[in-house]
Amino acid sequence: MYSGLTTEEVRSRIEKGEVNGDEERMTSSYSDIVRHNSLTYFNFVNIVLFILVLITGRIHNGMFIMTVVFNTLIGIYQEIKAKKLLEKMSLMIATKIAVKRDGAWTQILASEIVRDDLIRLESGLQIPADGTVLSGSCEVNESMLTGEAETVLKKKDDEVFAGTFVTSGSCEVHITKVGKECASAKIMEDAKKYKRVRSMLHEDLTRLLRIISIAIIPTGIILYLTQHYSIGLTWQDADLKTVAAVVGMIPEGLVVLTSIALAVSTMRLSRQDVLVQDLYSIESLARVNCVCLDKTGTLTQGSMQVTEMRPLLDYEKSYAENVLSSCLHGEEKPNATSSAMLQFFGSEQVYEKTDNLPFSSDRKYSAAVLKGQGSFYIGAADFLFPHGCPAANHYLRGYAEKGMRNIVLARSRQESFTYGKLPEDLEPVALIAIADVLRENVREIMDYFCRQGVHLKVISGDDAATVSSLAVQAGIPDARSYIDMSRTDLSFDELVQRYSVFGRVLPAQKKELVEALQRAGYTVAMTGDGVNDVPALKTADVSVAMAAGASAAKDSANIVLLSDDFGKMPQIVDEGRRVINNISRASSMYLVKTVFSILLSLYVVFLQQEYPFLPIHLTLVSAVCVGMPTFFLQMEPSFERLQGRFFARAFRNALPSALSVFLSALVCLWLRYIFRLPIERYYGILISLTAYIYFYTLYRVYYPPTRLRIAVLCLMSGLFIAALFIFGELFSVRMDKTELLALIPGLILEPLLIASIAKLYDRAGSRFHQSVNRGTGKETMYDQRDRLASEK
């Protein structure tokens, strides 16, 4: 009999590279963090622009490089801080595999397995490498390889493959291939670990930066040629004006701010014992409008108790108790139901057990052969007796109405069983009622989701009536609308529209239900802790698993609750909404400068005019009006649910203000030429108006005002005024009473101008969406808004 490797043999295989390899980590390496924060395209552009400023000799105009350096350093610091914390937490849920070395069993990480190791597989584990079964048997879900939902029984000499997972049973496996040698290595590259979520935020940012990165170089060249050769500016002035335009187009702090916000949010969640395995899953949480709940461990505490055992037909109660005790004898890794029965019936071997079939979520029962007594099946009545069980039906209904789980003990005279097939002479022996207590705060949790407009669906493998009763007690809307998934021929698309509670759901059906909800337009969060939840967890937009759950479930989930407390979900969803809403607001502020810089550049090129700003002006505006206030306001409470595209919302808030800056700059240029204003006085009026528009935009974007928002707005306004009056020479401005009087009309008119542009933009958007959706019969949000307004 093979007894595994020795320490020396393990060392030899590691030296040869025959080791399973490092597990995929949720965080980047230190070098990757430094590299992707510092060696960026925009950092390179800013360095080139800084050098161009140095050549002119007017070094103070190169202060924008300080913003670049600060953003880079703070981004590196926060990501490294988050990395250390996440890696420390990830060790708490890392999958450990039992391996036999030097004749003794020990626990190691899956990445430390070497070729020829002897490992032990149990229910809930994801298989770490290819191997051959030496002893025992288990059922394996290979759907990620084959696409087939049915489990496969693995016995002695059968092969098992990396990335698949054990649904029931246990066995010892001789590892034959590790790492990239595994037959499924390429196919399982994405399936072995948790699924990366789709991020609209990341997609929109990438699209925006790609457009800007393509545009800035040719735009900069054209601007320089226009201002130097067409307008006649000196090469130094043309250089500075071009640098100002290009610096204005770059939203230098936006990407860093996003990384910082996600990292800080991850650290905040970690303090609540929540492990985020994918930073962008925080965004998905912010968008969630449908949560799929399992019953056990989410609605209930998961600590089950047998409340009653009722013999059926002519069987004696003592006989049923002895049979159950014998069937439970030697149970190595009992689930919650088996644990409750073990506590109630014990595990005394009254009758010798000669064969055993572990419980499986797919078939909903387990089986055992007892010598001289026949074979016994323990499971759901609907699956053991698909055509009905008259002896138990009355009691089944009564227990279900009380929210109790019903387990049937059934007997066959045959002293053997056929895998995947029930015997024809099966008859009920006893009915066991098991109570599962609701969580203390479950009603508060469900009320929270209802107030947030989040739809709730309960998906469970238990009896539908039982699950419905518990869901009603938990306060889930429409919980009496339930369906038994073993007895329906409706399409999944119809099911998710009609019902809120789904019972007797198979693992493959859980996945189908999640996909149907997604087709219906929902952003779906799936919670689960068992191996039967894995397909659905991988399919959902964001998945949440319990730390005490199966290893395969934790590996598949984007978020893991280390304390196994489902009551953390409201805080998690709130945190997701907080960070993404605040990133969206901050993005609006950053985009103002990008949009008005593009508009001014086009104006300069087509009308052969001088660019109105210097680099030092935009540095001041970016720092005081955008960078610092958004940094301070980034972690403010903001829990409304996200709707629509990130970029569309940010652009809608930014465009009116950007157009106002653009028009103000044109007016200031016109005033300069009409009244022949000195350049310093012109700059003073222009920068003051620009800052005023920014501060008003800050007020609009972060409305309604709070103490913190008002404090930040006042502090930044004071800082800006102090910079102009104390360091006026540095910023090439001069402010006196004349300039202050000239600002008054602008201070009055700018809010009206911004409001008018915003109203026109919304009206145009409304007309556009109505024209696009005309003839579909669907009411757009704009149609709904207009209808409600007319009704009022």
PDB file of C-alpha atoms in Angstrom, residues 551-693:
ATOM      1  CA  SER A 551     -13.404  25.358   0.511  1.00  0.00           C
ATOM      2  CA  ALA A 552     -14.719  25.329  -3.036  1.00  0.00           C
ATOM      3  CA  ALA A 553     -17.362  27.914  -2.082  1.00  0.00           C
ATOM      4  CA  LYS A 554     -14.791  30.211  -0.469  1.00  0.00           C
ATOM      5  CA  ASP A 555     -12.472  29.906  -3.461  1.00  0.00           C
ATOM      6  CA  SER A 556     -15.334  30.826  -5.791  1.00  0.00           C
ATOM      7  CA  ALA A 557     -16.630  33.810  -3.828  1.00  0.00           C
ATOM      8  CA  ASN A 558     -15.642  37.437  -4.317  1.00  0.00           C
ATOM      9  CA  ILE A 559     -16.336  38.214  -0.664  1.00  0.00           C
ATOM     10  CA  VAL A 560     -15.922  35.957   2.377  1.00  0.00           C
ATOM     11  CA  LEU A 561     -17.584  36.599   5.754  1.00  0.00           C
ATOM     12  CA  LEU A 562     -14.885  35.547   8.210  1.00  0.00           C
ATOM     13  CA  SER A 563     -17.258  35.679  11.181  1.00  0.00           C
ATOM     14  CA  ASP A 564     -19.979  33.687   9.336  1.00  0.00           C
ATOM     15  CA  ASP A 565     -22.375  36.496  10.242  1.00  0.00           C
ATOM     16  CA  PHE A 566     -24.864  37.250   7.469  1.00  0.00           C
ATOM     17  CA  GLY A 567     -25.863  40.282   9.509  1.00  0.00           C
ATOM     18  CA  LYS A 568     -22.768  41.989   8.035  1.00  0.00           C
ATOM     19  CA  MET A 569     -24.425  42.210   4.621  1.00  0.00           C
ATOM     20  CA  PRO A 570     -26.073  45.631   5.125  1.00  0.00           C
ATOM     21  CA  GLN A 571     -22.722  47.154   6.156  1.00  0.00           C
ATOM     22  CA  ILE A 572     -21.008  45.521   3.174  1.00  0.00           C
ATOM     23  CA  VAL A 573     -23.578  46.824   0.696  1.00  0.00           C
ATOM     24  CA  ASP A 574     -23.468  50.280   2.307  1.00  0.00           C
ATOM     25  CA  GLU A 575     -19.683  50.330   2.053  1.00  0.00           C
ATOM     26  CA  GLY A 576     -19.856  49.410  -1.614  1.00  0.00           C
ATOM     27  CA  ARG A 577     -22.315  52.190  -2.308  1.00  0.00           C
ATOM     28  CA  ARG A 578     -20.317  54.679  -0.263  1.00  0.00           C
ATOM     29  CA  VAL A 579     -17.073  54.183  -2.174  1.00  0.00           C
ATOM     30  CA  ILE A 580     -18.545  54.055  -5.688  1.00  0.00           C
ATOM     31  CA  ASN A 581     -20.915  56.993  -5.162  1.00  0.00           C
ATOM     32  CA  ASN A 582     -18.037  59.092  -3.873  1.00  0.00           C
ATOM     33  CA  ILE A 583     -15.759  58.018  -6.739  1.00  0.00           C
ATOM     34  CA  SER A 584     -18.520  59.030  -9.141  1.00  0.00           C
ATOM     35  CA  ARG A 585     -18.810  62.462  -7.508  1.00  0.00           C
ATOM     36  CA  ALA A 586     -15.051  62.953  -7.504  1.00  0.00           C
ATOM     37  CA  SER A 587     -14.894  61.910 -11.151  1.00  0.00           C
ATOM     38  CA  SER A 588     -17.328  64.686 -12.036  1.00  0.00           C
ATOM     39  CA  MET A 589     -14.942  67.213 -10.500  1.00  0.00           C
ATOM     40  CA  TYR A 590     -11.922  65.837 -12.373  1.00  0.00           C
ATOM     41  CA  LEU A 591     -13.758  65.724 -15.690  1.00  0.00           C
ATOM     42  CA  VAL A 592     -14.607  69.445 -15.576  1.00  0.00           C
ATOM     43  CA  LYS A 593     -10.972  70.343 -16.257  1.00  0.00           C
ATOM     44  CA  THR A 594     -10.621  67.684 -18.946  1.00  0.00           C
ATOM     45  CA  VAL A 595     -13.729  68.850 -20.841  1.00  0.00           C
ATOM     46  CA  PHE A 596     -13.068  72.599 -20.723  1.00  0.00           C
ATOM     47  CA  SER A 597      -9.400  72.050 -21.671  1.00  0.00           C
ATOM     48  CA  ILE A 598     -10.468  70.102 -24.755  1.00  0.00           C
ATOM     49  CA  LEU A 599     -13.023  72.787 -25.703  1.00  0.00           C
ATOM     50  CA  LEU A 600     -10.484  75.595 -25.238  1.00  0.00           C
ATOM     51  CA  SER A 601      -7.883  73.691 -27.276  1.00  0.00           C
ATOM     52  CA  LEU A 602     -10.331  73.335 -30.162  1.00  0.00           C
ATOM     53  CA  TYR A 603     -11.156  77.041 -29.882  1.00  0.00           C
ATOM     54  CA  VAL A 604      -7.466  77.997 -29.935  1.00  0.00           C
ATOM     55  CA  VAL A 605      -6.718  75.845 -32.988  1.00  0.00           C
ATOM     56  CA  PHE A 606      -9.725  76.807 -35.119  1.00  0.00           C
ATOM     57  CA  LEU A 607      -9.885  80.528 -34.257  1.00  0.00           C
ATOM     58  CA  GLN A 608      -6.120  81.067 -33.977  1.00  0.00           C
ATOM     59  CA  GLN A 609      -6.288  82.423 -30.406  1.00  0.00           C
ATOM     60  CA  GLU A 610      -3.990  82.292 -27.391  1.00  0.00           C
ATOM     61  CA  TYR A 611      -4.665  79.591 -24.787  1.00  0.00           C
ATOM     62  CA  PRO A 612      -6.062  81.458 -21.755  1.00  0.00           C
ATOM     63  CA  PHE A 613      -4.326  79.608 -18.871  1.00  0.00           C
ATOM     64  CA  LEU A 614      -0.779  78.945 -17.627  1.00  0.00           C
ATOM     65  CA  PRO A 615       0.207  75.580 -16.124  1.00  0.00           C
ATOM     66  CA  ILE A 616       0.529  77.110 -12.642  1.00  0.00           C
ATOM     67  CA  HIS A 617      -3.116  78.243 -12.798  1.00  0.00           C
ATOM     68  CA  LEU A 618      -4.451  74.773 -13.467  1.00  0.00           C
ATOM     69  CA  THR A 619      -2.160  73.331 -10.795  1.00  0.00           C
ATOM     70  CA  LEU A 620      -3.740  75.649  -8.219  1.00  0.00           C
ATOM     71  CA  VAL A 621      -7.284  74.894  -9.384  1.00  0.00           C
ATOM     72  CA  SER A 622      -6.659  71.128  -9.511  1.00  0.00           C
ATOM     73  CA  ALA A 623      -5.145  71.002  -6.029  1.00  0.00           C
ATOM     74  CA  VAL A 624      -7.435  73.346  -4.100  1.00  0.00           C
ATOM     75  CA  CYS A 625     -10.716  72.919  -5.977  1.00  0.00           C
ATOM     76  CA  VAL A 626     -10.548  69.210  -6.875  1.00  0.00           C
ATOM     77  CA  GLY A 627      -7.757  67.132  -5.355  1.00  0.00           C
ATOM     78  CA  MET A 628      -7.939  68.123  -1.697  1.00  0.00           C
ATOM     79  CA  PRO A 629     -11.734  68.432  -1.298  1.00  0.00           C
ATOM     80  CA  THR A 630     -12.473  65.111  -3.037  1.00  0.00           C
ATOM     81  CA  PHE A 631      -9.782  63.423  -0.933  1.00  0.00           C
ATOM     82  CA  PHE A 632     -11.403  64.679   2.291  1.00  0.00           C
ATOM     83  CA  LEU A 633     -14.921  63.778   1.140  1.00  0.00           C
ATOM     84  CA  GLN A 634     -14.053  60.363  -0.273  1.00  0.00           C
ATOM     85  CA  MET A 635     -15.249  58.316   2.723  1.00  0.00           C
ATOM     86  CA  GLU A 636     -18.422  60.280   3.417  1.00  0.00           C
ATOM     87  CA  PRO A 637     -21.637  58.286   3.972  1.00  0.00           C
ATOM     88  CA  SER A 638     -23.485  57.915   0.674  1.00  0.00           C
ATOM     89  CA  PHE A 639     -25.670  54.836   0.471  1.00  0.00           C
ATOM     90  CA  GLU A 640     -28.038  55.354  -2.477  1.00  0.00           C
ATOM     91  CA  ARG A 641     -28.036  52.514  -5.030  1.00  0.00           C
ATOM     92  CA  LEU A 642     -26.120  53.074  -8.270  1.00  0.00           C
ATOM     93  CA  GLN A 643     -28.003  53.090 -11.549  1.00  0.00           C
ATOM     94  CA  GLY A 644     -26.734  53.504 -15.097  1.00  0.00           C
ATOM     95  CA  ARG A 645     -23.202  53.934 -16.360  1.00  0.00           C
ATOM     96  CA  PHE A 646     -20.570  55.536 -14.195  1.00  0.00           C
ATOM     97  CA  PHE A 647     -19.163  57.748 -16.959  1.00  0.00           C
ATOM     98  CA  ALA A 648     -22.599  58.980 -18.103  1.00  0.00           C
ATOM     99  CA  ARG A 649     -23.430  60.256 -14.604  1.00  0.00           C
ATOM    100  CA  ALA A 650     -20.027  61.842 -14.100  1.00  0.00           C
ATOM    101  CA  PHE A 651     -20.142  63.516 -17.532  1.00  0.00           C
ATOM    102  CA  ARG A 652     -23.656  64.828 -16.885  1.00  0.00           C
ATOM    103  CA  ASN A 653     -22.437  66.604 -13.727  1.00  0.00           C
ATOM    104  CA  ALA A 654     -19.212  67.846 -15.332  1.00  0.00           C
ATOM    105  CA  LEU A 655     -20.434  69.177 -18.687  1.00  0.00           C
ATOM    106  CA  PRO A 656     -22.469  72.220 -17.483  1.00  0.00           C
ATOM    107  CA  SER A 657     -19.579  73.447 -15.336  1.00  0.00           C
ATOM    108  CA  ALA A 658     -17.011  72.773 -18.057  1.00  0.00           C
ATOM    109  CA  LEU A 659     -19.055  74.759 -20.576  1.00  0.00           C
ATOM    110  CA  SER A 660     -19.360  77.570 -18.027  1.00  0.00           C
ATOM    111  CA  VAL A 661     -15.564  77.700 -17.604  1.00  0.00           C
ATOM    112  CA  PHE A 662     -15.168  77.650 -21.384  1.00  0.00           C
ATOM    113  CA  LEU A 663     -17.636  80.521 -21.907  1.00  0.00           C
ATOM    114  CA  SER A 664     -16.153  82.478 -18.979  1.00  0.00           C
ATOM    115  CA  ALA A 665     -12.691  82.149 -20.506  1.00  0.00           C
ATOM    116  CA  LEU A 666     -14.001  83.521 -23.812  1.00  0.00           C
ATOM    117  CA  VAL A 667     -15.650  86.459 -22.043  1.00  0.00           C
ATOM    118  CA  CYS A 668     -12.437  87.181 -20.112  1.00  0.00           C
ATOM    119  CA  LEU A 669     -10.415  87.106 -23.343  1.00  0.00           C
ATOM    120  CA  TRP A 670     -12.922  89.489 -24.909  1.00  0.00           C
ATOM    121  CA  LEU A 671     -12.711  91.855 -21.890  1.00  0.00           C
ATOM    122  CA  ARG A 672      -8.945  91.746 -22.018  1.00  0.00           C
ATOM    123  CA  TYR A 673      -8.842  92.853 -25.652  1.00  0.00           C
ATOM    124  CA  ILE A 674     -11.645  95.451 -25.317  1.00  0.00           C
ATOM    125  CA  PHE A 675     -10.334  97.139 -22.173  1.00  0.00           C
ATOM    126  CA  ARG A 676      -6.665  96.285 -22.764  1.00  0.00           C
ATOM    127  CA  LEU A 677      -6.354  94.727 -19.324  1.00  0.00           C
ATOM    128  CA  PRO A 678      -2.853  93.979 -18.020  1.00  0.00           C
ATOM    129  CA  ILE A 679      -2.136  90.269 -18.230  1.00  0.00           C
ATOM    130  CA  GLU A 680      -1.922  89.833 -14.397  1.00  0.00           C
ATOM    131  CA  ARG A 681      -5.352  91.437 -13.855  1.00  0.00           C
ATOM    132  CA  TYR A 682      -6.849  89.320 -16.661  1.00  0.00           C
ATOM    133  CA  TYR A 683      -5.422  86.150 -15.085  1.00  0.00           C
ATOM    134  CA  GLY A 684      -6.806  87.199 -11.691  1.00  0.00           C
ATOM    135  CA  ILE A 685     -10.363  87.541 -13.007  1.00  0.00           C
ATOM    136  CA  LEU A 686     -10.167  84.337 -15.061  1.00  0.00           C
ATOM    137  CA  ILE A 687      -8.760  82.147 -12.272  1.00  0.00           C
ATOM    138  CA  SER A 688     -11.184  83.549  -9.699  1.00  0.00           C
ATOM    139  CA  LEU A 689     -14.186  82.833 -11.922  1.00  0.00           C
ATOM    140  CA  THR A 690     -12.873  79.343 -12.681  1.00  0.00           C
ATOM    141  CA  ALA A 691     -12.398  78.581  -8.980  1.00  0.00           C
ATOM    142  CA  TYR A 692     -15.861  79.966  -8.196  1.00  0.00           C
ATOM    143  CA  ILE A 693     -17.409  77.654 -10.806  1.00  0.00           C
TER     144      ILE A 693
END
